[in-house]
XYZ file of C-alpha atoms in Angstrom:
80
model
C 47.934 63.074 8.945
C 45.135 65.530 9.486
C 46.037 66.806 12.948
C 47.708 70.071 11.949
C 44.679 72.084 13.042
C 45.028 70.626 16.555
C 48.340 72.415 16.968
C 47.325 75.818 15.646
C 47.908 77.488 19.037
C 51.654 76.828 18.761
C 51.787 79.974 16.638
C 51.006 81.996 19.752
C 54.549 81.299 20.981
C 53.429 80.100 24.373
C 56.013 78.224 26.480
C 55.145 74.626 27.360
C 54.564 75.434 31.050
C 51.811 77.912 30.150
C 49.786 75.562 27.966
C 47.817 74.329 30.961
C 47.033 77.893 32.008
C 45.946 78.713 28.474
C 43.608 75.695 28.352
C 42.145 76.739 31.715
C 41.675 80.332 30.533
C 40.127 79.278 27.218
C 37.568 76.971 28.845
C 36.517 79.471 31.507
C 36.339 82.327 29.002
C 34.032 80.154 26.877
C 31.923 79.335 29.960
C 31.721 83.055 30.766
C 30.575 83.824 27.220
C 27.932 81.080 27.454
C 26.671 82.518 30.746
C 26.380 85.927 29.091
C 24.334 84.419 26.259
C 22.106 82.616 28.773
C 21.402 85.844 30.678
C 19.705 87.474 27.674
C 15.955 87.777 28.162
C 13.536 87.066 25.356
C 11.239 84.484 23.855
C 12.126 84.168 20.191
C 12.803 80.800 18.604
C 16.281 81.903 17.476
C 17.193 83.047 20.998
C 16.000 79.770 22.553
C 18.003 77.809 19.985
C 21.120 79.880 20.657
C 20.714 79.500 24.407
C 20.294 75.754 24.010
C 23.568 75.646 22.111
C 25.189 77.748 24.845
C 24.010 75.232 27.463
C 25.537 72.341 25.529
C 28.811 74.180 24.938
C 29.042 75.152 28.618
C 28.436 71.545 29.675
C 31.116 70.379 27.231
C 33.609 72.849 28.716
C 32.871 71.667 32.261
C 33.261 68.046 31.140
C 36.564 68.855 29.444
C 37.853 70.631 32.567
C 36.777 67.722 34.766
C 38.483 65.167 32.547
C 41.631 67.258 32.213
C 42.060 68.194 35.899
C 40.469 65.245 37.709
C 41.986 63.963 40.932
C 43.590 60.542 41.119
C 44.038 59.803 44.785
C 46.249 62.454 46.378
C 47.447 64.053 43.143
C 46.002 65.666 40.045
C 46.072 63.435 36.981
C 46.545 65.419 33.821
C 44.941 63.485 30.983
C 44.822 64.845 27.508
C-alpha cells in the first residue's frame, strides 16, 4: 500500500522493546549532527542555506520527540 519504506528498520533485527530506544537515539543523533553543522563559522550563501535547513531539521526532531514522549497526567503517553 506504499508503506513498505516506513518499516525498513525491521531489517536491523531490533527487538520490539528496543524500538523506543532506537527512535530516541536516532532523533538525538540527528540533533547532534545539526548542532555540529550550526557551529561552522562562515558567511557564504550555501553555508547559510545549509544551516537554515539544519535549524528546521533540528526543530522537527524536537517536535517529534515532544509528540512521541509527551506526558499525559502522571504517565508518559506514547503516541506514534
